Each structure stands twice: as structure tokens, then as C-alpha cells.
XYZ file of C-alpha atoms in Angstrom:
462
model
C 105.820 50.842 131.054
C 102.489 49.914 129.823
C 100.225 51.818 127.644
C 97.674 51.914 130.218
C 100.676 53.123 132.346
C 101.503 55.901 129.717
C 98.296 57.394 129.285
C 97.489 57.808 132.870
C 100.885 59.897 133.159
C 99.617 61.651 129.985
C 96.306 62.566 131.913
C 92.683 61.046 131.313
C 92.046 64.644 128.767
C 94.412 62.613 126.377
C 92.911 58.765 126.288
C 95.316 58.420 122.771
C 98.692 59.350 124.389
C 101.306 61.384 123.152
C 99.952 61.603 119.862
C 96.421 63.177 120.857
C 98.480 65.706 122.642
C 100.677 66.390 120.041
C 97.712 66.424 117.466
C 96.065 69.045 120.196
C 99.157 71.242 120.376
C 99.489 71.982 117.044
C 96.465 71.997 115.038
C 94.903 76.008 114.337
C 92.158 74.327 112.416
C 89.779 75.070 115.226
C 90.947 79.315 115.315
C 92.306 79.666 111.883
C 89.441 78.497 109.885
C 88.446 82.476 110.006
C 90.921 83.319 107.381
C 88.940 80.581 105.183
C 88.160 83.909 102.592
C 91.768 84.992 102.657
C 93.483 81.918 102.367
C 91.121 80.704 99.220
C 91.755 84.210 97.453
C 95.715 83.925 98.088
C 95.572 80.808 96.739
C 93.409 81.673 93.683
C 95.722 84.690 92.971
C 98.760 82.137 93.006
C 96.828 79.745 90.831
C 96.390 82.049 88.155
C 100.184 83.623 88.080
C 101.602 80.261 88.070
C 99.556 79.506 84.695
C 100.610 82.925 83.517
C 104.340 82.187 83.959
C 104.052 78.772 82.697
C 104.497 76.778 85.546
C 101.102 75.194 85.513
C 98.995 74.914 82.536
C 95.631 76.867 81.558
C 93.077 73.916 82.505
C 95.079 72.879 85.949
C 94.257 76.914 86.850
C 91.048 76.525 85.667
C 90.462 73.651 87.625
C 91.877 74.710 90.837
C 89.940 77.913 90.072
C 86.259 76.567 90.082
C 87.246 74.070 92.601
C 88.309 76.383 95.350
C 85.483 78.352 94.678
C 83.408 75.062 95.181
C 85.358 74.917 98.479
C 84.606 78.739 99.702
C 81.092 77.665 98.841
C 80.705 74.536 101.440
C 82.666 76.287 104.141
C 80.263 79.793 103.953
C 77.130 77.448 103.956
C 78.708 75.472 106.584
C 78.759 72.271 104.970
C 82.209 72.170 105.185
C 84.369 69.628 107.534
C 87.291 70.825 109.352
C 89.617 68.235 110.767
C 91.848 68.734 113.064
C 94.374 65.902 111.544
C 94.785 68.632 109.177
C 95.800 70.972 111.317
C 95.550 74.251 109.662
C 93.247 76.292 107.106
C 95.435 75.528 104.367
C 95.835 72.416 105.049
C 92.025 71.787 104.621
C 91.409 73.787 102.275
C 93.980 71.675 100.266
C 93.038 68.479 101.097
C 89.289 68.991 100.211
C 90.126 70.711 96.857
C 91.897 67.336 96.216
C 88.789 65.791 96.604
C 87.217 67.790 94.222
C 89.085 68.458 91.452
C 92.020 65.608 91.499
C 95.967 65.476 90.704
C 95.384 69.314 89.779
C 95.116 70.297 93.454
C 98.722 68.736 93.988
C 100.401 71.198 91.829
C 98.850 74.642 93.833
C 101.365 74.582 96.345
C 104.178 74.944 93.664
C 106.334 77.790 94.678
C 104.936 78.201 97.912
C 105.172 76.713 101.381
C 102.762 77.372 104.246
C 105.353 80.115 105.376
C 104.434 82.334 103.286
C 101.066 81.526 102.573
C 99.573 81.611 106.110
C 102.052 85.341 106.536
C 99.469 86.430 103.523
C 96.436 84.895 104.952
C 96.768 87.082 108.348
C 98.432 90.040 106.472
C 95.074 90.112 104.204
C 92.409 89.288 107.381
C 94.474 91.765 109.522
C 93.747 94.336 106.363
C 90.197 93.744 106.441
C 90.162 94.535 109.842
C 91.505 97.653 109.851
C 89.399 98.643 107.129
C 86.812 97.612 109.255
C 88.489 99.717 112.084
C 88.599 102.905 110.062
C 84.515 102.499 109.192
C 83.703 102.639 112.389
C 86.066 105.118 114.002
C 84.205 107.828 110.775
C 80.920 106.975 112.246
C 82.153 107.431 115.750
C 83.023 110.744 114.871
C 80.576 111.711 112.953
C 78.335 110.988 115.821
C 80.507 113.360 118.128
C 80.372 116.001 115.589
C 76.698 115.872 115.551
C 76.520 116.072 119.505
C 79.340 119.249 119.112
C 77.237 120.921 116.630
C 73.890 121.062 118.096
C 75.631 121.994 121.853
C 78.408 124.270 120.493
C 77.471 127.222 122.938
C 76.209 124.767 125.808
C 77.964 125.820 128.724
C 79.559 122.767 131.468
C 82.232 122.862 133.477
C 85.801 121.370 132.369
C 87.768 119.696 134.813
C 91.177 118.683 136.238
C 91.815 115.913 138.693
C 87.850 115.857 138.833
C 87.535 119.079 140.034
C 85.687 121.874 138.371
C 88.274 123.986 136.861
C 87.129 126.153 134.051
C 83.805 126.746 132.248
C 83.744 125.252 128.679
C 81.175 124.110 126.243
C 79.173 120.742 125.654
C 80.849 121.433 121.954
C 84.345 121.427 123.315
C 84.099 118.441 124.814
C 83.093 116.695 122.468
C 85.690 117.858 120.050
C 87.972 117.091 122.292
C 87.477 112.938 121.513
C 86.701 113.924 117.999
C 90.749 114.315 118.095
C 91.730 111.448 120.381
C 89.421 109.281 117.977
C 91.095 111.247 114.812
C 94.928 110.183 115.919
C 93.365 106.569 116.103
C 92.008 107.145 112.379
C 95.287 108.306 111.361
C 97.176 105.771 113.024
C 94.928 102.830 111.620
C 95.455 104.444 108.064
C 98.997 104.406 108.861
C 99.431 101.432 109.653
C 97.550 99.753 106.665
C 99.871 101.576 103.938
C 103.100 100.232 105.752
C 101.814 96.490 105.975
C 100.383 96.363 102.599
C 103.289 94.433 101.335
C 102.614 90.611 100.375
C 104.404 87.580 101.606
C 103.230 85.572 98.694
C 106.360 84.203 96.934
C 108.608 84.538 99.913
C 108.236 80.534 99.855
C 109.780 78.762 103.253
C 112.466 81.370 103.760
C 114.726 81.782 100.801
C 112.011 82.166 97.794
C 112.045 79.681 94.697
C 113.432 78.965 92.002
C 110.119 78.839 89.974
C 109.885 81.889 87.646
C 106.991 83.099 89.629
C 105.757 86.659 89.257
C 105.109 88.094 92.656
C 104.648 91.440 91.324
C 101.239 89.931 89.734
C 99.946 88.170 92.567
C 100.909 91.003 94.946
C 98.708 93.305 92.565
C 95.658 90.859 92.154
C 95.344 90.718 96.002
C 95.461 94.449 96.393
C 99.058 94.572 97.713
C 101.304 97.647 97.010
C 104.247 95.824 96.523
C 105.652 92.531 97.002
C 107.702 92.378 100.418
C 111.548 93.011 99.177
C 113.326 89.990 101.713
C 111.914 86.619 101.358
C 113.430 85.888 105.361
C 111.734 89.066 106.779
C 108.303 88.191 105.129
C 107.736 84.781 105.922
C 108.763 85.804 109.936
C 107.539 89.610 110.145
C 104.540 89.829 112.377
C 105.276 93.791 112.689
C 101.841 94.416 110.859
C 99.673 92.270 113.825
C 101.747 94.434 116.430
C 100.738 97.366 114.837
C 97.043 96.482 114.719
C 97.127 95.427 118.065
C 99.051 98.879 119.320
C 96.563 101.143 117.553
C 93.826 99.041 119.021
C 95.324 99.295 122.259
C 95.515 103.045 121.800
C 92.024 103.382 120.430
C 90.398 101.139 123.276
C 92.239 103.514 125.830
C 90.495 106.803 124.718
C 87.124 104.548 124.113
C 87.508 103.763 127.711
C 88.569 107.499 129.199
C 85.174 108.390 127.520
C 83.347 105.466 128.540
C 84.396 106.640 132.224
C 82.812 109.558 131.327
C 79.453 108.511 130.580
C 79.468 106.227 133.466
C 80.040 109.763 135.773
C 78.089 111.709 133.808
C 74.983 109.704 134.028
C 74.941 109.003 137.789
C 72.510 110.975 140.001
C 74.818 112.942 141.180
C 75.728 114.425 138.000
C 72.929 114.166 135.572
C 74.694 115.526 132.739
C 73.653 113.067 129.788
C 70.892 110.494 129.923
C 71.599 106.959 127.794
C 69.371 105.350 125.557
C 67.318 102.417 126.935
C 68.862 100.295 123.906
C 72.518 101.015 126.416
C 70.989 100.505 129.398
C 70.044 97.423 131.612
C 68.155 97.641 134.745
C 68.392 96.395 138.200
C 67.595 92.768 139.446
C 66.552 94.077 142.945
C 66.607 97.905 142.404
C 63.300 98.920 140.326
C 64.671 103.086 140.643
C 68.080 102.080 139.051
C 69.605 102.472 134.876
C 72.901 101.467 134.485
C 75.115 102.590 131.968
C 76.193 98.862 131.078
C 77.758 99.308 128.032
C 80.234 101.760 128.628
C 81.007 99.298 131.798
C 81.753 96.883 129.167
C 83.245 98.952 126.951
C 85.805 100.252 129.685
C 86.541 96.489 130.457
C 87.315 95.512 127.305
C 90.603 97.609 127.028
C 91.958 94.482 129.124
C 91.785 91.969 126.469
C 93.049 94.188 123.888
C 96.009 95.499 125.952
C 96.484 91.763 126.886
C 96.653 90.623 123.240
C 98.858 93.422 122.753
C 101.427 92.451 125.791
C 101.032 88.190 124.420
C 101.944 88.692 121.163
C 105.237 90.939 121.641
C 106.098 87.874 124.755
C 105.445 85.349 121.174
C 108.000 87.249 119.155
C 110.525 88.949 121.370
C 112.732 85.810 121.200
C 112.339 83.984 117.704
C 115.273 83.784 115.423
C 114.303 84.254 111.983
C 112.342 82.865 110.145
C 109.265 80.858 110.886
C 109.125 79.208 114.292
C 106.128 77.543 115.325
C 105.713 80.043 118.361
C 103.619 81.835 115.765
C 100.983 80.101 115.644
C 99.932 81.587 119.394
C 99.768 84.855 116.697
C 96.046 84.856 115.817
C 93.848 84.236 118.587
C 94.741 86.718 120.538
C 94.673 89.476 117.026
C 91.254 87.499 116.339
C 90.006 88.440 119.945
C 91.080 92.043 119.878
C 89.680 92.565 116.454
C 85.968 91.243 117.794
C 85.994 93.017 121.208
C 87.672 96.729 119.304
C 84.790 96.213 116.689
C 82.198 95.772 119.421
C 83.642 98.194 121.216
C 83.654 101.162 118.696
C 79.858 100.078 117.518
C 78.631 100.038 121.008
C 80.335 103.627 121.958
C 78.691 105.062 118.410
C 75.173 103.798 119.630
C 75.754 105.490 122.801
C 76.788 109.120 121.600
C 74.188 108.894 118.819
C 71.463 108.005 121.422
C 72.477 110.187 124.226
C 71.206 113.146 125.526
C 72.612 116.058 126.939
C 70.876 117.688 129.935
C 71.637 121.563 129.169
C 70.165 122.710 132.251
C 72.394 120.644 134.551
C 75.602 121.270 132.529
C 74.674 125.151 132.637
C 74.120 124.852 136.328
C 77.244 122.837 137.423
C 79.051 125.429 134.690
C 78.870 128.049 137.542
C 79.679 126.260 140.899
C 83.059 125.507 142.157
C 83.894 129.558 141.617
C 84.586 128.156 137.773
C 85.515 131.952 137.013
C 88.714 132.301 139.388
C 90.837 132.254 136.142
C 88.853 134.739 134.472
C 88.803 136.852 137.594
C 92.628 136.647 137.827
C 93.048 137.446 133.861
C 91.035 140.568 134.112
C 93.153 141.610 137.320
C 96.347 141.252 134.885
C 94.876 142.815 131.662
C 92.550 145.901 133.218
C 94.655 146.691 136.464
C 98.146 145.575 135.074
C 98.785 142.999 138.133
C 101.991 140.746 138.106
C 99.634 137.429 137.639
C 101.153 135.784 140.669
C 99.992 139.092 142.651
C 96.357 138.009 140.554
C 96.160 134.697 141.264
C 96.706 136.297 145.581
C 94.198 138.366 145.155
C 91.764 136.049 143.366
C 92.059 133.292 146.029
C 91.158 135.604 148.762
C 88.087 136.315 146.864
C 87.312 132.749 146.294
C 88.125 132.137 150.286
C 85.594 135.553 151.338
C 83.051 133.684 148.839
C 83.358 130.133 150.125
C 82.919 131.882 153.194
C 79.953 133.466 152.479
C 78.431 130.495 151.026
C 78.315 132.070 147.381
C 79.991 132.034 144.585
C 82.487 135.047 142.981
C 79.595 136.830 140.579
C 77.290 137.199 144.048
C 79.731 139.193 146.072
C 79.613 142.942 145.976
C 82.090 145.008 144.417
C 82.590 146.515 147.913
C 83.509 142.747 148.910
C 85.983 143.138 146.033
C 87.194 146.237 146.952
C 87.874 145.302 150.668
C 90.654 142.889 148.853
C 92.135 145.072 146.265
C 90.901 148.606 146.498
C 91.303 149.157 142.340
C 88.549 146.601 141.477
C 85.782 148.441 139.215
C 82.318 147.076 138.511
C 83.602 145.955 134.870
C 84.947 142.783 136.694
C 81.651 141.155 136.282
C 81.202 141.570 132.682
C 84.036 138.244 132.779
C 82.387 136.169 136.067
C 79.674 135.124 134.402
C 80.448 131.796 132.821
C 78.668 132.369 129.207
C 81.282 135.283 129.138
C 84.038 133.164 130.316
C 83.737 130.869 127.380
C 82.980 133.264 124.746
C 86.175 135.350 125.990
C 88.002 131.971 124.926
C 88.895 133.227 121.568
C 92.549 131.879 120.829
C 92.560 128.847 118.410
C 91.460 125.694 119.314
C 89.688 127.474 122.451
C 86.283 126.800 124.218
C 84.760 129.775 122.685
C 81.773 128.699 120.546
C 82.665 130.468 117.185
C 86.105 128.648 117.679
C 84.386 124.857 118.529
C 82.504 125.705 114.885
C 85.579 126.638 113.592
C 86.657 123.350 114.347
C 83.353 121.093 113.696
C 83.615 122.890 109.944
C 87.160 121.694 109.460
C 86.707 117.977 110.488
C 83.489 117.695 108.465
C 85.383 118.987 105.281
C 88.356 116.654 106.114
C 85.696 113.874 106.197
């Protein structure tokens, strides 16, 4: 078979042959250069321990010291060139500090093996990230405490299945996400303490013989401790599942409230108005705004739950240690990490910008006889009705109302009495909704001194 032959079977993408493919199939060069920062300081921090313990002297440190700094330079200006015959960040990173500084870049890989180095690289940029996370989840709720505060006693109506259900407040509500977004705080804070163990050291599989000190480079790079099994470090991806299951969490409550704001700023409901900044307009349409960017946001759960789903397919399979399978690890953490960072920023620009429409909240508050509940309660704790025998009674009042055409508080109490002859006039002092909520006492209730109760608490926690 010619060579001619051979490439055509190969495909015209791969002019080379089997070699361009193979050169295609494994180089990360053209992902993994974004743990250029990480990778340079996990080398640096090896660099010095292995002069401390005497396994390389003071002026080889030295040198590889100002060298890869020289190299973190050129790649931050962008003067840097990756190659793809390199494969890999480290790789480069290795070969150019050869370059620069001579035989002393041979001896920085002593003790090490990309194994463990690249583990540390993505254990360190997967840190940043949720640091990152946790920044922007406190000024997401910040921003919802600030919308709780100044509509604490802003009545709306709360729903199930999309139906009006109970009166509540514009404070509630937004408390309510304060504590979905909360968990995700938790869970990100969580789940940096348990992967905050380094790799460095590990070596291939098996560590080294070199008296190296992983304590000291585990401590210079901000680790707690240095992982305790060399075979679980090198092959433990646990801490990119993690990230990628709280993100995954995190983008599902982002979304529920992104829904939200979609609903809420339609015509038909008119219960918050967006910012122009998260708005776009209408090609054809000169009347329409469209909430855009909690569209986008509510998309972008895909990709994250995607990522998510990819990465436990990578690993559910692999013996230990290393297999090459991980590789296919960082794209899809790099591509959750952008679109969850977007994500969160985009959703804090939105609640900071919004605006509440208290007038249409108050008003849609009352419809949908929102005060059947309350009616039924007072039924059980003034006139000592079984609640099942309330909750009769109550729904033939709702159907007399609906048939009317008004709602509970408009019909008379002689309407009420024709139902259940005991009915008193006291029963509206709970129909009305702003007495509905404020009757809402029990902790972690809608009523407004107990949505205060719980803005004060998450501000002092923050």
C-alpha cells in the first residue's frame, strides 16, 4: 500500500498519516495551556524543596527559579509559543525553560513525573475556581438580601404548580434563593477543604525514592496536607467531580430563578422589570424587551450538567492509576467553570438591577381567593371545626365566590352564613391578604418581622 494510498484511508484532515493523527489525539497543549500559572508555581514550589533536601543544589534552584519566572512572563504577554509536538503544559513549559536557563532545567523533573504534576496543576486551577465560585455566590446573595430588605412587607402571591396558592411577601421570596444559593456556598466551601490535599510527590504511581519533603511543597502551595497514597493521588479526579456536582447543583437553582424572571417579566405578569444592560430587543418587534440573559442563563445548566455526566463516563472504568482517558478531564471542568462564572455574574447584574413592581405583586396577592387557607384556619381555631370539615366549608365559599365573580373578602357575611350558620364578622379580620401574611408568625414564615428575622441572620453570618 502506498503512502498516497495510506493517507487517503487516513482522511485528507490528516495529509501526514498516522503520525499527525496520533500527534492530534494526544496533545492538551491547545486546552491545557490555562493551567500555565499553576503548573509554573508547582514547579517552583518543587524547585525550591528539592534544594532544601539536597537533591539539587542552591544555584540550579535559583536558576530554575528566575527562569520559570522568565517563562510565566512570555506566556502572560503572549509572546510565548506553544507547540503541539510538545503536547502538554508541562511539557512546554519544560522545554522552553531549557532554552533559557540550560542543563539546570533537566534536573526539575527529579522526583516527579507528569502524573503527579499535571493531578496538582488541575487540583490548584480547580481551587482557584471555586474560590472564584464562592466570590460570586456572596455577591449573589448579597444582592437578594438587598431586594428582601427593602420589600420585606411587599405582599405577592406564592405559588404551587403555578397556581396562586398563598399570599407571601416580595421578602420571602427572595429569601427563599438566598438559601438555595447558601447550600451552594456551603457545598463549594465543602468541597475545597476535602480536595485541598496535594499530589505533588506522589511521582508516577508509587512515589520516589528521593528524600523529597512533600510536607514543604504541600505547604508552599497552600495545601493542607500532602495526599496520604501515592496510587490514589496521581488517579483521583474526585475533586473535578465535586466541582462539577456543586456546579451542577448551583446552575439548577440559577436556572429555577432564571425561569422566574423570564415569567415574571412577561406582560402578563409584570411583576419585576429588568435592566436595559439584561435586556435585548426585537429584530422585527419595536414593542418587545426580552429577558435574554436569564434565557441564557437557564440554557447554560446544559453544558454544566453535560460536563458533569462526561467526566463520571471518563472515570467510571479506569483501573488505577493514570490512564490517558484523563486527559478528556479538563475541557469539559474548563467549560463549566467559564459558563458557572458567567452565569452567577450575569444573575447578580440582574437582581441588583431589577425592579419590583409593588403594585402588581399587591394586586395579583389577592386574586385566585389566595385566603382559602386562612379562611379554613380561622374555621378550625375560632369555631373549633375538624379541618377536613374546614377545608368543606371553605371550598363552598370559594365555589359561591367564583360564582359570583368575586373574590372571598367581597362576599357578605350573610353569604357566609348561608354555608355555615356560626360564621361571625371577625372572619374578615384574616381575608385580607396583608393580614394573611402578617398572621404567618411561626419561624421561617412569610410574616415580615420573621423575613427580617432572617435577612439579620444571613447578613451577620456574612
Amino acid at each position: 500500500m502506498t503512502d498516497q494510498s495510506s493517507n487517503q484511508m487516513w482522511g485528507g484532515r490528516f495529509a501526514a498519516g498516522p503520525d499527525a493523527i496520533m500527534e492530534a489525539i494526544n496533545a492538551s497543549i491547545g486546552f491545557d495551556q490555562r493551567m500555565a500559572a499553576q503548573d509554573i508555581a508547582g514547579s517552583r514550589a518543587h524547585a525550591a524543596m528539592l534544594a532544601a533536601t539536597g537533591v539539587i543544589s542552591d544555584s540550579d534552584a535559583e536558576a530554575i527559579r528566575e527562569g520559570l519566572l522568565t517563562v510565566l512572563s512570555e506566556i502572560q504577554s503572549g509572546e510565548f509559543q506553544f507547540s503541539t509536538a510538545l503536547e502538554d503544559i508541562h511539557m512546554n513549559v519544560e522545554a522552553r525553560l531549557k532554552e533559557i536557563i540550560g542543563e539546570p532545567a533537566g534536573r526539575l523533573h527529579t522526583g516527579r513525573s507528569r502524573n503527579d504534576q499535571v493531578a496538582t496543576d488541575f487540583k490548584l486551577w480547580v481551587r482557584d475556581q471555586l474560590d472564584a465560585a464562592e466570590s460570586g455566590l456572596l455577591a449573589l446573595i448579597r444582592a437578594l438580601l438587598a431586594q428582601a430588605e427593602a420589600g420585606a412587607d411587599w405582599v405577592m402571591p406564592g405559588f404551587t404548580h403555578l397556581q396562586t396558592a398563598q399570599p407571601v411577601t416580595w421578602g420571602h421570596h427572595m429569601m427563599a434563593y438566598v438559601e438555595m444559593f447558601g447550600r451552594d456556598l456551603s457545598r463549594v466551601r465543602d468541597a475545597r477543604t476535602r480536595m485541598n490535599e496535594s499530589p505533588l510527590g506522589a511521582a508516577a504511581l508509587a512515589g520516589t525514592s528521593f528524600p523529597i519533603d512533600r510536607h514543604m511543597t504541600a505547604e508552599a502551595l497552600g495545601f493542607d496536607r500532602p495526599a496520604a497514597n501515592s496510587l490514589d493521588a496521581v488517579s483521583d479526579r474526585d475533586f473535578a467531580l465535586e466541582f462539577l456536582s456543586t456546579a451542577s447543583i448551583c446552575a439548577m437553582h440559577l436556572s429555577r430563578f432564571a425561569e422566574e424572571l423570564v415569567i415574571w417579566s412577561s406582560a402578563q405578569f409584570r411583576f419585576v422589570s429588568l435592566s436595559d444592560r439584561f435586556s435585548t430587543g426585537s429584530s422585527i418587534m419595536p414593542q418587545k424587551k426580552n429577558p435574554d440573559a436569564a434565557e441564557l442563563i437557564r440554557a447554560k445548566v446544559g453544558r454544566i450538567y453535560g460536563a458533569n455526566t462526561g467526566l463520571m463516563m471518563v472515570m467510571k472504568g479506569l483501573p488505577l492509576t493514570y490512564s490517558k482517558d484523563m486527559q478528556e478531564d479538563k475541557e469539559q471542568v474548563f467549560d463549566a467553570a467559564d459558563n458557572w462564572m458567567l452565569a452567577l455574574a450575569a444573575m447578580e447584574g440582574m437582581v441588583k438591577d431589577m425592579t419590583a413592581n409593588r403594585e402588581s405583586l399587591a394586586a395579583a396577592a389577592g386574586s385566585g381567593f389566595s385566603t382559602a387557607t386562612d379562611l379554613a384556619d380561622w374555621l378550625v381555631r375560632v369555631l373549633g371545626l375538624p379541618f377536613r370539615d374546614a377545608h368543606h366549608v371553605t371550598g363552598s365559599l370559594v365555589a359561591m365566590a367564583e360564582s359570583k365573580g368575586c373574590d372571598l373578602p367581597d362576599l357578605t357575611l350573610d353569604d357566609m352564613q348561608s354555608v355555615h350558620a356560626d360564621i361571625t364578622q371577625d372572619v374578615y379580620s384574616v381575608l385580607g391578604v396583608q393580614n394573611s401574611v402578617n398572621s404567618r408568625q411561626s419561624y421561617g414564615g412569610t410574616a415580615p418581622d420573621q423575613v427580617r428575622i432572617q435577612i439579620e441572620r444571613w447578613k451577620a453570618n456574612l
